[in-house]
Amino acid sequence: DQRGTIQPYSPIKYELINKLNKEIKLVRILRPSRVRYIGGRTFVMKKALVEKVE
């Protein structure tokens, strides 16, 4: 299931999301348009996640 530019996350990306939970919250504030909610969890679009990591 793909919505917009969201791509399927690999297990590694799931781990990154879990480890960067606090960072993701910052991304939510800075780039709310790049955040989607699926299954009650917060998923950050690849571009936003990469920018935050870099």
Coordinates of C-alpha atoms in Angstrom, one line a residue:
D1 CA 0.0 0.0 0.0
Q2 CA 1.6 3.3 -1.1
R3 CA 0.2 6.7 -0.4
G4 CA 1.7 9.8 -2.1
T5 CA 5.5 9.4 -2.1
I6 CA 5.6 6.9 0.8
Q7 CA 7.6 3.8 0.0
P8 CA 7.5 0.5 1.8
Y9 CA 9.9 0.5 4.7
S10 CA 12.4 -2.2 5.2
P11 CA 13.0 -3.7 8.7
I12 CA 16.2 -1.6 9.0
K13 CA 14.2 1.6 8.4
Y14 CA 11.7 0.4 11.0
E15 CA 14.6 0.1 13.4
L16 CA 15.8 3.6 12.5
I17 CA 12.3 5.0 13.1
N18 CA 12.1 3.3 16.5
K19 CA 15.6 4.6 17.5
L20 CA 15.0 8.1 16.2
N21 CA 11.6 8.4 17.8
K22 CA 12.4 11.7 19.4
E23 CA 14.1 13.0 16.2
I24 CA 11.0 12.0 14.3
K25 CA 8.9 14.1 16.6
L26 CA 11.1 17.1 15.6
V27 CA 10.6 16.2 12.0
R28 CA 6.8 16.2 12.6
I29 CA 7.1 19.7 13.9
L30 CA 9.4 21.0 11.2
R31 CA 7.9 19.1 8.3
P32 CA 4.4 18.1 9.2
S33 CA 3.5 17.7 5.5
R34 CA 6.0 14.8 5.2
V35 CA 4.6 12.8 8.0
R36 CA 1.8 10.2 7.6
Y37 CA 0.0 8.1 10.2
I38 CA -0.5 4.4 9.5
G39 CA -1.9 1.8 11.9
G40 CA -1.7 4.2 14.8
R41 CA 2.1 4.6 14.3
T42 CA 4.0 7.6 12.9
F43 CA 5.9 7.0 9.7
V44 CA 8.2 9.7 8.3
M45 CA 8.6 9.8 4.6
K46 CA 12.0 8.6 3.3
K47 CA 13.1 12.1 2.2
A48 CA 12.3 13.7 5.5
L49 CA 14.0 10.8 7.4
V50 CA 17.1 11.0 5.3
E51 CA 17.4 14.8 5.7
K52 CA 17.1 14.4 9.4
V53 CA 19.7 11.7 9.6
E54 CA 22.1 13.6 7.4

